[in-house]
Each structure stands twice: as structure tokens, then as C-alpha cells.
JSON list of C-alpha atoms in Angstrom, two decimals:
[
{"chain": "A", "resi": 109, "resn": "MET", "atom": "CA", "xyz": [-39.28, -180.37, 23.69]},
{"chain": "A", "resi": 110, "resn": "ILE", "atom": "CA", "xyz": [-42.10, -182.32, 25.29]},
{"chain": "A", "resi": 111, "resn": "ARG", "atom": "CA", "xyz": [-42.13, -179.88, 28.19]},
{"chain": "A", "resi": 112, "resn": "LEU", "atom": "CA", "xyz": [-42.45, -176.88, 25.85]},
{"chain": "A", "resi": 113, "resn": "SER", "atom": "CA", "xyz": [-45.28, -178.59, 23.93]},
{"chain": "A", "resi": 114, "resn": "LEU", "atom": "CA", "xyz": [-47.05, -179.34, 27.18]},
{"chain": "A", "resi": 115, "resn": "GLN", "atom": "CA", "xyz": [-46.70, -175.71, 28.33]},
{"chain": "A", "resi": 116, "resn": "ILE", "atom": "CA", "xyz": [-48.13, -174.43, 25.04]},
{"chain": "A", "resi": 117, "resn": "PHE", "atom": "CA", "xyz": [-51.02, -176.91, 25.24]},
{"chain": "A", "resi": 118, "resn": "LEU", "atom": "CA", "xyz": [-51.81, -175.87, 28.84]},
{"chain": "A", "resi": 119, "resn": "ALA", "atom": "CA", "xyz": [-51.64, -172.16, 27.94]},
{"chain": "A", "resi": 120, "resn": "ILE", "atom": "CA", "xyz": [-54.08, -172.69, 25.07]},
{"chain": "A", "resi": 121, "resn": "ALA", "atom": "CA", "xyz": [-56.36, -174.88, 27.21]},
{"chain": "A", "resi": 122, "resn": "CYS", "atom": "CA", "xyz": [-56.47, -172.23, 29.95]},
{"chain": "A", "resi": 123, "resn": "ALA", "atom": "CA", "xyz": [-57.13, -169.41, 27.48]},
{"chain": "A", "resi": 124, "resn": "PHE", "atom": "CA", "xyz": [-59.85, -171.25, 25.53]},
{"chain": "A", "resi": 125, "resn": "PRO", "atom": "CA", "xyz": [-62.74, -170.38, 27.91]},
{"chain": "A", "resi": 126, "resn": "LEU", "atom": "CA", "xyz": [-61.75, -166.72, 27.64]},
{"chain": "A", "resi": 127, "resn": "LEU", "atom": "CA", "xyz": [-61.64, -166.91, 23.85]},
{"chain": "A", "resi": 128, "resn": "ALA", "atom": "CA", "xyz": [-65.04, -168.59, 23.73]},
{"chain": "A", "resi": 129, "resn": "GLN", "atom": "CA", "xyz": [-66.75, -165.48, 25.05]},
{"chain": "A", "resi": 130, "resn": "THR", "atom": "CA", "xyz": [-67.22, -162.91, 22.32]},
{"chain": "A", "resi": 131, "resn": "ARG", "atom": "CA", "xyz": [-66.69, -159.36, 23.39]},
{"chain": "A", "resi": 132, "resn": "VAL", "atom": "CA", "xyz": [-68.28, -156.62, 21.36]},
{"chain": "A", "resi": 133, "resn": "PRO", "atom": "CA", "xyz": [-67.00, -153.08, 21.44]},
{"chain": "A", "resi": 134, "resn": "ASN", "atom": "CA", "xyz": [-68.42, -151.20, 24.40]},
{"chain": "A", "resi": 135, "resn": "ILE", "atom": "CA", "xyz": [-71.68, -150.04, 22.90]},
{"chain": "A", "resi": 136, "resn": "SER", "atom": "CA", "xyz": [-73.22, -147.05, 24.61]},
{"chain": "A", "resi": 137, "resn": "PHE", "atom": "CA", "xyz": [-76.53, -145.47, 23.67]},
{"chain": "A", "resi": 138, "resn": "ASP", "atom": "CA", "xyz": [-79.43, -143.44, 24.96]},
{"chain": "A", "resi": 139, "resn": "ASP", "atom": "CA", "xyz": [-82.92, -144.86, 25.20]},
{"chain": "A", "resi": 140, "resn": "ILE", "atom": "CA", "xyz": [-86.14, -143.13, 24.16]},
{"chain": "A", "resi": 141, "resn": "ASP", "atom": "CA", "xyz": [-86.37, -141.48, 27.61]},
{"chain": "A", "resi": 142, "resn": "GLY", "atom": "CA", "xyz": [-82.82, -140.07, 27.42]},
{"chain": "A", "resi": 143, "resn": "ARG", "atom": "CA", "xyz": [-81.27, -142.59, 29.85]},
{"chain": "A", "resi": 144, "resn": "SER", "atom": "CA", "xyz": [-77.75, -143.74, 28.99]},
{"chain": "A", "resi": 145, "resn": "HIS", "atom": "CA", "xyz": [-76.87, -147.43, 28.76]},
{"chain": "A", "resi": 146, "resn": "SER", "atom": "CA", "xyz": [-73.69, -149.40, 28.20]},
{"chain": "A", "resi": 147, "resn": "LEU", "atom": "CA", "xyz": [-73.26, -153.12, 27.66]},
{"chain": "A", "resi": 148, "resn": "ASN", "atom": "CA", "xyz": [-70.48, -153.36, 30.23]},
{"chain": "A", "resi": 149, "resn": "ALA", "atom": "CA", "xyz": [-72.18, -151.40, 33.01]},
{"chain": "A", "resi": 150, "resn": "GLY", "atom": "CA", "xyz": [-72.31, -154.33, 35.45]},
{"chain": "A", "resi": 151, "resn": "LYS", "atom": "CA", "xyz": [-75.73, -155.67, 34.43]},
{"chain": "A", "resi": 152, "resn": "VAL", "atom": "CA", "xyz": [-76.68, -158.82, 32.57]},
{"chain": "A", "resi": 153, "resn": "THR", "atom": "CA", "xyz": [-78.32, -157.38, 29.48]},
{"chain": "A", "resi": 154, "resn": "LEU", "atom": "CA", "xyz": [-80.73, -158.91, 27.02]},
{"chain": "A", "resi": 155, "resn": "VAL", "atom": "CA", "xyz": [-80.81, -156.84, 23.81]},
{"chain": "A", "resi": 156, "resn": "ILE", "atom": "CA", "xyz": [-83.64, -157.40, 21.35]},
{"chain": "A", "resi": 157, "resn": "VAL", "atom": "CA", "xyz": [-83.17, -155.89, 17.88]},
{"chain": "A", "resi": 158, "resn": "ILE", "atom": "CA", "xyz": [-86.36, -155.57, 15.85]},
{"chain": "A", "resi": 159, "resn": "ASN", "atom": "CA", "xyz": [-87.68, -153.67, 12.86]},
{"chain": "A", "resi": 160, "resn": "ARG", "atom": "CA", "xyz": [-90.66, -151.40, 13.12]},
{"chain": "A", "resi": 161, "resn": "GLY", "atom": "CA", "xyz": [-93.76, -153.54, 13.26]},
{"chain": "A", "resi": 162, "resn": "GLN", "atom": "CA", "xyz": [-92.12, -156.46, 15.07]},
{"chain": "A", "resi": 163, "resn": "GLN", "atom": "CA", "xyz": [-93.24, -155.35, 18.52]},
{"chain": "A", "resi": 164, "resn": "ALA", "atom": "CA", "xyz": [-95.11, -158.63, 19.08]},
{"chain": "A", "resi": 165, "resn": "GLN", "atom": "CA", "xyz": [-91.83, -160.57, 18.83]},
{"chain": "A", "resi": 166, "resn": "ALA", "atom": "CA", "xyz": [-90.10, -158.27, 21.32]},
{"chain": "A", "resi": 167, "resn": "ASP", "atom": "CA", "xyz": [-93.10, -158.65, 23.65]},
{"chain": "A", "resi": 168, "resn": "ALA", "atom": "CA", "xyz": [-92.83, -162.45, 23.33]},
{"chain": "A", "resi": 169, "resn": "VAL", "atom": "CA", "xyz": [-89.18, -162.33, 24.46]},
{"chain": "A", "resi": 170, "resn": "GLY", "atom": "CA", "xyz": [-90.09, -160.08, 27.40]},
{"chain": "A", "resi": 171, "resn": "ALA", "atom": "CA", "xyz": [-92.98, -162.34, 28.39]},
{"chain": "A", "resi": 172, "resn": "ARG", "atom": "CA", "xyz": [-90.57, -165.28, 28.54]},
{"chain": "A", "resi": 173, "resn": "MET", "atom": "CA", "xyz": [-88.30, -163.51, 31.00]},
{"chain": "A", "resi": 174, "resn": "PRO", "atom": "CA", "xyz": [-88.56, -165.51, 34.23]},
{"chain": "A", "resi": 175, "resn": "ASP", "atom": "CA", "xyz": [-90.19, -163.66, 37.13]},
{"chain": "A", "resi": 176, "resn": "LYS", "atom": "CA", "xyz": [-87.11, -164.08, 39.31]},
{"chain": "A", "resi": 177, "resn": "TYR", "atom": "CA", "xyz": [-85.29, -161.52, 37.10]},
{"chain": "A", "resi": 178, "resn": "LEU", "atom": "CA", "xyz": [-88.22, -159.12, 36.94]},
{"chain": "A", "resi": 179, "resn": "GLY", "atom": "CA", "xyz": [-87.40, -155.77, 38.54]},
{"chain": "A", "resi": 180, "resn": "ASP", "atom": "CA", "xyz": [-83.91, -157.00, 39.54]},
{"chain": "A", "resi": 181, "resn": "PRO", "atom": "CA", "xyz": [-81.43, -154.11, 39.13]},
{"chain": "A", "resi": 182, "resn": "HIS", "atom": "CA", "xyz": [-78.71, -156.55, 37.97]},
{"chain": "A", "resi": 183, "resn": "TYR", "atom": "CA", "xyz": [-80.67, -157.50, 34.84]},
{"chain": "A", "resi": 184, "resn": "GLN", "atom": "CA", "xyz": [-82.14, -155.43, 32.03]},
{"chain": "A", "resi": 185, "resn": "ILE", "atom": "CA", "xyz": [-83.87, -155.88, 28.70]},
{"chain": "A", "resi": 186, "resn": "ILE", "atom": "CA", "xyz": [-83.24, -153.27, 26.03]},
{"chain": "A", "resi": 187, "resn": "THR", "atom": "CA", "xyz": [-85.22, -153.29, 22.81]},
{"chain": "A", "resi": 188, "resn": "VAL", "atom": "CA", "xyz": [-83.54, -151.65, 19.81]},
{"chain": "A", "resi": 189, "resn": "VAL", "atom": "CA", "xyz": [-85.95, -150.62, 17.05]},
{"chain": "A", "resi": 190, "resn": "LYS", "atom": "CA", "xyz": [-84.07, -150.26, 13.79]},
{"chain": "A", "resi": 191, "resn": "PHE", "atom": "CA", "xyz": [-85.40, -148.34, 10.84]},
{"chain": "A", "resi": 192, "resn": "ALA", "atom": "CA", "xyz": [-84.96, -149.37, 7.18]},
{"chain": "A", "resi": 193, "resn": "LYS", "atom": "CA", "xyz": [-83.78, -145.90, 6.23]},
{"chain": "A", "resi": 194, "resn": "ARG", "atom": "CA", "xyz": [-82.93, -142.80, 8.19]},
{"chain": "A", "resi": 195, "resn": "PRO", "atom": "CA", "xyz": [-86.21, -140.96, 8.81]},
{"chain": "A", "resi": 196, "resn": "GLY", "atom": "CA", "xyz": [-86.65, -137.21, 8.84]},
{"chain": "A", "resi": 197, "resn": "TYR", "atom": "CA", "xyz": [-86.95, -135.05, 11.94]},
{"chain": "A", "resi": 198, "resn": "LEU", "atom": "CA", "xyz": [-90.77, -134.99, 12.12]},
{"chain": "A", "resi": 199, "resn": "PHE", "atom": "CA", "xyz": [-91.06, -138.75, 11.69]},
{"chain": "A", "resi": 200, "resn": "ARG", "atom": "CA", "xyz": [-88.44, -139.32, 14.42]},
{"chain": "A", "resi": 201, "resn": "LYS", "atom": "CA", "xyz": [-90.46, -137.16, 16.82]},
{"chain": "A", "resi": 202, "resn": "PHE", "atom": "CA", "xyz": [-93.67, -138.98, 15.93]},
{"chain": "A", "resi": 203, "resn": "ALA", "atom": "CA", "xyz": [-92.05, -142.44, 16.21]},
{"chain": "A", "resi": 204, "resn": "SER", "atom": "CA", "xyz": [-90.54, -141.52, 19.59]},
{"chain": "A", "resi": 205, "resn": "ALA", "atom": "CA", "xyz": [-93.96, -140.44, 20.90]},
{"chain": "A", "resi": 206, "resn": "VAL", "atom": "CA", "xyz": [-95.54, -143.70, 19.68]},
{"chain": "A", "resi": 207, "resn": "ILE", "atom": "CA", "xyz": [-92.79, -145.76, 21.35]},
{"chain": "A", "resi": 208, "resn": "ARG", "atom": "CA", "xyz": [-93.23, -143.88, 24.66]},
{"chain": "A", "resi": 209, "resn": "HIS", "atom": "CA", "xyz": [-96.99, -144.49, 24.52]},
{"chain": "A", "resi": 210, "resn": "ARG", "atom": "CA", "xyz": [-96.45, -148.22, 23.92]},
{"chain": "A", "resi": 211, "resn": "LEU", "atom": "CA", "xyz": [-94.05, -148.32, 26.88]},
{"chain": "A", "resi": 212, "resn": "ASP", "atom": "CA", "xyz": [-96.70, -146.71, 29.10]},
{"chain": "A", "resi": 213, "resn": "VAL", "atom": "CA", "xyz": [-99.24, -149.35, 28.01]},
{"chain": "A", "resi": 214, "resn": "LEU", "atom": "CA", "xyz": [-96.71, -152.14, 28.63]},
{"chain": "A", "resi": 215, "resn": "ALA", "atom": "CA", "xyz": [-95.93, -150.72, 32.09]},
{"chain": "A", "resi": 216, "resn": "ASP", "atom": "CA", "xyz": [-99.65, -150.86, 32.92]},
{"chain": "A", "resi": 217, "resn": "ARG", "atom": "CA", "xyz": [-99.71, -154.56, 31.95]},
{"chain": "A", "resi": 218, "resn": "LEU", "atom": "CA", "xyz": [-96.58, -155.28, 34.01]},
{"chain": "A", "resi": 219, "resn": "ARG", "atom": "CA", "xyz": [-97.99, -153.72, 37.20]},
{"chain": "A", "resi": 220, "resn": "ARG", "atom": "CA", "xyz": [-99.79, -156.99, 38.08]},
{"chain": "A", "resi": 221, "resn": "ARG", "atom": "CA", "xyz": [-96.59, -159.02, 37.77]},
{"chain": "A", "resi": 222, "resn": "TYR", "atom": "CA", "xyz": [-94.72, -156.43, 39.86]},
{"chain": "A", "resi": 223, "resn": "SER", "atom": "CA", "xyz": [-97.44, -156.42, 42.51]},
{"chain": "A", "resi": 224, "resn": "ALA", "atom": "CA", "xyz": [-97.41, -160.23, 42.69]},
{"chain": "A", "resi": 225, "resn": "LYS", "atom": "CA", "xyz": [-93.65, -160.13, 43.28]},
{"chain": "A", "resi": 226, "resn": "LYS", "atom": "CA", "xyz": [-94.06, -157.24, 45.76]},
{"chain": "A", "resi": 227, "resn": "ILE", "atom": "CA", "xyz": [-91.84, -154.94, 43.69]},
{"chain": "A", "resi": 228, "resn": "ALA", "atom": "CA", "xyz": [-92.61, -151.46, 44.92]},
{"chain": "A", "resi": 229, "resn": "HIS", "atom": "CA", "xyz": [-91.29, -149.30, 42.07]},
{"chain": "A", "resi": 230, "resn": "ASP", "atom": "CA", "xyz": [-93.08, -148.41, 38.84]},
{"chain": "A", "resi": 231, "resn": "PRO", "atom": "CA", "xyz": [-92.32, -150.92, 36.05]},
{"chain": "A", "resi": 232, "resn": "ARG", "atom": "CA", "xyz": [-91.97, -148.05, 33.56]},
{"chain": "A", "resi": 233, "resn": "VAL", "atom": "CA", "xyz": [-88.49, -147.29, 34.96]},
{"chain": "A", "resi": 234, "resn": "ASP", "atom": "CA", "xyz": [-87.38, -150.81, 33.96]},
{"chain": "A", "resi": 235, "resn": "LEU", "atom": "CA", "xyz": [-88.48, -150.50, 30.32]},
{"chain": "A", "resi": 236, "resn": "PHE", "atom": "CA", "xyz": [-85.80, -149.47, 27.84]},
{"chain": "A", "resi": 237, "resn": "VAL", "atom": "CA", "xyz": [-86.29, -148.90, 24.12]},
{"chain": "A", "resi": 238, "resn": "VAL", "atom": "CA", "xyz": [-83.76, -147.38, 21.76]},
{"chain": "A", "resi": 239, "resn": "ALA", "atom": "CA", "xyz": [-84.85, -145.90, 18.46]},
{"chain": "A", "resi": 240, "resn": "ASP", "atom": "CA", "xyz": [-81.95, -146.76, 16.15]},
{"chain": "A", "resi": 241, "resn": "PHE", "atom": "CA", "xyz": [-82.73, -144.12, 13.52]},
{"chain": "A", "resi": 242, "resn": "ASP", "atom": "CA", "xyz": [-79.22, -144.07, 12.06]},
{"chain": "A", "resi": 243, "resn": "ALA", "atom": "CA", "xyz": [-78.59, -147.87, 12.39]},
{"chain": "A", "resi": 244, "resn": "LYS", "atom": "CA", "xyz": [-75.38, -147.34, 14.39]},
{"chain": "A", "resi": 245, "resn": "ILE", "atom": "CA", "xyz": [-76.37, -149.68, 17.23]},
{"chain": "A", "resi": 246, "resn": "SER", "atom": "CA", "xyz": [-77.63, -152.48, 15.00]},
{"chain": "A", "resi": 247, "resn": "ALA", "atom": "CA", "xyz": [-74.47, -152.15, 12.89]},
{"chain": "A", "resi": 248, "resn": "ALA", "atom": "CA", "xyz": [-72.30, -152.38, 16.02]},
{"chain": "A", "resi": 249, "resn": "LEU", "atom": "CA", "xyz": [-74.21, -155.57, 16.91]},
{"chain": "A", "resi": 250, "resn": "GLN", "atom": "CA", "xyz": [-73.66, -156.82, 13.34]},
{"chain": "A", "resi": 251, "resn": "VAL", "atom": "CA", "xyz": [-77.35, -156.85, 12.47]},
{"chain": "A", "resi": 252, "resn": "PRO", "atom": "CA", "xyz": [-77.78, -155.86, 8.80]},
{"chain": "A", "resi": 253, "resn": "ARG", "atom": "CA", "xyz": [-80.02, -152.85, 8.27]},
{"chain": "A", "resi": 254, "resn": "GLY", "atom": "CA", "xyz": [-82.15, -154.66, 5.70]},
{"chain": "A", "resi": 255, "resn": "SER", "atom": "CA", "xyz": [-82.62, -157.81, 7.78]},
{"chain": "A", "resi": 256, "resn": "ASN", "atom": "CA", "xyz": [-86.21, -158.64, 8.72]},
{"chain": "A", "resi": 257, "resn": "ALA", "atom": "CA", "xyz": [-85.26, -161.22, 11.35]},
{"chain": "A", "resi": 258, "resn": "ILE", "atom": "CA", "xyz": [-85.34, -160.50, 15.05]},
{"chain": "A", "resi": 259, "resn": "ALA", "atom": "CA", "xyz": [-81.95, -160.68, 16.78]},
{"chain": "A", "resi": 260, "resn": "VAL", "atom": "CA", "xyz": [-81.68, -161.39, 20.51]},
{"chain": "A", "resi": 261, "resn": "PHE", "atom": "CA", "xyz": [-78.38, -161.03, 22.37]},
{"chain": "A", "resi": 262, "resn": "LEU", "atom": "CA", "xyz": [-77.45, -161.95, 25.92]},
{"chain": "A", "resi": 263, "resn": "PHE", "atom": "CA", "xyz": [-74.47, -160.10, 27.40]},
{"chain": "A", "resi": 264, "resn": "ASP", "atom": "CA", "xyz": [-72.88, -160.74, 30.77]},
{"chain": "A", "resi": 265, "resn": "ALA", "atom": "CA", "xyz": [-72.24, -157.89, 33.23]},
{"chain": "A", "resi": 266, "resn": "HIS", "atom": "CA", "xyz": [-68.86, -157.18, 31.58]},
{"chain": "A", "resi": 267, "resn": "GLY", "atom": "CA", "xyz": [-70.17, -156.90, 28.03]},
{"chain": "A", "resi": 268, "resn": "ALA", "atom": "CA", "xyz": [-69.20, -160.38, 26.83]},
{"chain": "A", "resi": 269, "resn": "LEU", "atom": "CA", "xyz": [-71.67, -161.88, 24.37]},
{"chain": "A", "resi": 270, "resn": "LEU", "atom": "CA", "xyz": [-72.95, -165.13, 25.84]},
{"chain": "A", "resi": 271, "resn": "LYS", "atom": "CA", "xyz": [-75.66, -166.06, 23.34]},
{"chain": "A", "resi": 272, "resn": "ARG", "atom": "CA", "xyz": [-77.24, -164.81, 20.13]},
{"chain": "A", "resi": 273, "resn": "TRP", "atom": "CA", "xyz": [-80.60, -165.99, 18.81]},
{"chain": "A", "resi": 274, "resn": "SER", "atom": "CA", "xyz": [-82.09, -165.23, 15.39]},
{"chain": "A", "resi": 275, "resn": "LYS", "atom": "CA", "xyz": [-85.61, -165.96, 16.59]},
{"chain": "A", "resi": 276, "resn": "VAL", "atom": "CA", "xyz": [-87.60, -165.64, 19.80]},
{"chain": "A", "resi": 277, "resn": "PRO", "atom": "CA", "xyz": [-85.81, -167.98, 22.23]},
{"chain": "A", "resi": 278, "resn": "SER", "atom": "CA", "xyz": [-87.76, -170.68, 24.01]},
{"chain": "A", "resi": 279, "resn": "ILE", "atom": "CA", "xyz": [-88.54, -170.18, 27.69]},
{"chain": "A", "resi": 280, "resn": "HIS", "atom": "CA", "xyz": [-86.24, -173.09, 28.57]},
{"chain": "A", "resi": 281, "resn": "ASP", "atom": "CA", "xyz": [-83.30, -171.81, 26.49]},
{"chain": "A", "resi": 282, "resn": "LEU", "atom": "CA", "xyz": [-83.66, -168.24, 27.77]},
{"chain": "A", "resi": 283, "resn": "THR", "atom": "CA", "xyz": [-83.91, -169.37, 31.39]},
{"chain": "A", "resi": 284, "resn": "ALA", "atom": "CA", "xyz": [-80.88, -171.66, 31.07]},
{"chain": "A", "resi": 285, "resn": "HIS", "atom": "CA", "xyz": [-78.68, -168.95, 29.57]},
{"chain": "A", "resi": 286, "resn": "LEU", "atom": "CA", "xyz": [-79.82, -166.31, 32.07]},
{"chain": "A", "resi": 287, "resn": "SER", "atom": "CA", "xyz": [-79.03, -168.70, 34.89]},
{"chain": "A", "resi": 288, "resn": "ARG", "atom": "CA", "xyz": [-75.52, -169.25, 33.51]},
{"chain": "A", "resi": 289, "resn": "ALA", "atom": "CA", "xyz": [-75.04, -165.50, 33.10]},
{"chain": "A", "resi": 290, "resn": "SER", "atom": "CA", "xyz": [-75.94, -164.88, 36.71]},
{"chain": "A", "resi": 291, "resn": "HIS", "atom": "CA", "xyz": [-73.16, -167.22, 37.86]},
{"chain": "A", "resi": 292, "resn": "LEU", "atom": "CA", "xyz": [-70.39, -165.51, 35.88]}
]
């Protein structure tokens, strides 16, 4: 009896670290430039979910990304812009054009950081924004459509959720969790 209890305890103790990681369904989506992404594609992924008009908060998260991860193909930041209600066709086209323009401006600002790190490729190819017009992605991430709070998720390379923030994470907290993710 004691042996069986000990075996059950050891089985639970060994499985606990696996249970601690939350796995979301494999979420796949296309960004504003038509590139496909998946949360279990072998990259550590930081997903930032914002409403329209919260670009400054998404920029603050990106600015806190340590330079050692900048331009690294094993890491990516994806910003998901959710809309309060499903917009019509013309608005979707207009919003997509505005988002692309903002990405071009952001790429221009990032060129200095890329040059300082001697990263040869254009930073624009590392910028990913998804326009969540139908709220499918934010729903899959369990972010309510009507929520006004930013949501930041850190996924490991296999799609396991490592951390979720409901505000812009501090530089220290973000760096610590990214460091842990890189060792998994």
C-alpha cells in the first residue's frame, strides 16, 4: 500500500512541471502582409493584444525587448489589433493600409538599433501585426472582445504559454521570462 502511494506521488510530482505549462490550441493566422504564423512553429513568441488606439502600449512592450533578441530568427513579437465590432470591407482596407504605414515608420526607427547590432536585414521583415477584424484570434487567446486592457503573452517554441501579463511588463520581468523561455 505504501509502495503504491509512493508511486502515485512520484508520478504526480514528475507530471506537475508539464501540467504547469498551459498549452493553447495551435493558433495560426496571417499578418497584415499575408505571412502565415503559428504559435508552435519553433520560435519563442511574444503576442501583444491591443485595441485600436493602444499602439503606444504595444510600442512600449517592443521597446522593452532586450537587444540580444532583436533580429534573432528564434524570437518574434506579434501584435494583434482587435476591433470592437466587425468592420466593413472598406474600413478593413483602410485600417490595413494605416497599419502597414505605421510598420514602415517603426522599421525606420528600428534601423539604428539594427545597425548598432550589425544586423544586415531590413527590420520591416521582423515586424508582424495581425488585424483581428473578426475577433477569432483574441477569442482563442481568451481576451474578451470588449476588454480595453492590453494582454501580453509569452509562448515557448512549442506553443506552451509561459506567462501572461495584463499590462505592459517591466523590462526586468520581460527579460527574466524571455531568458527562461530560451532555455526550454
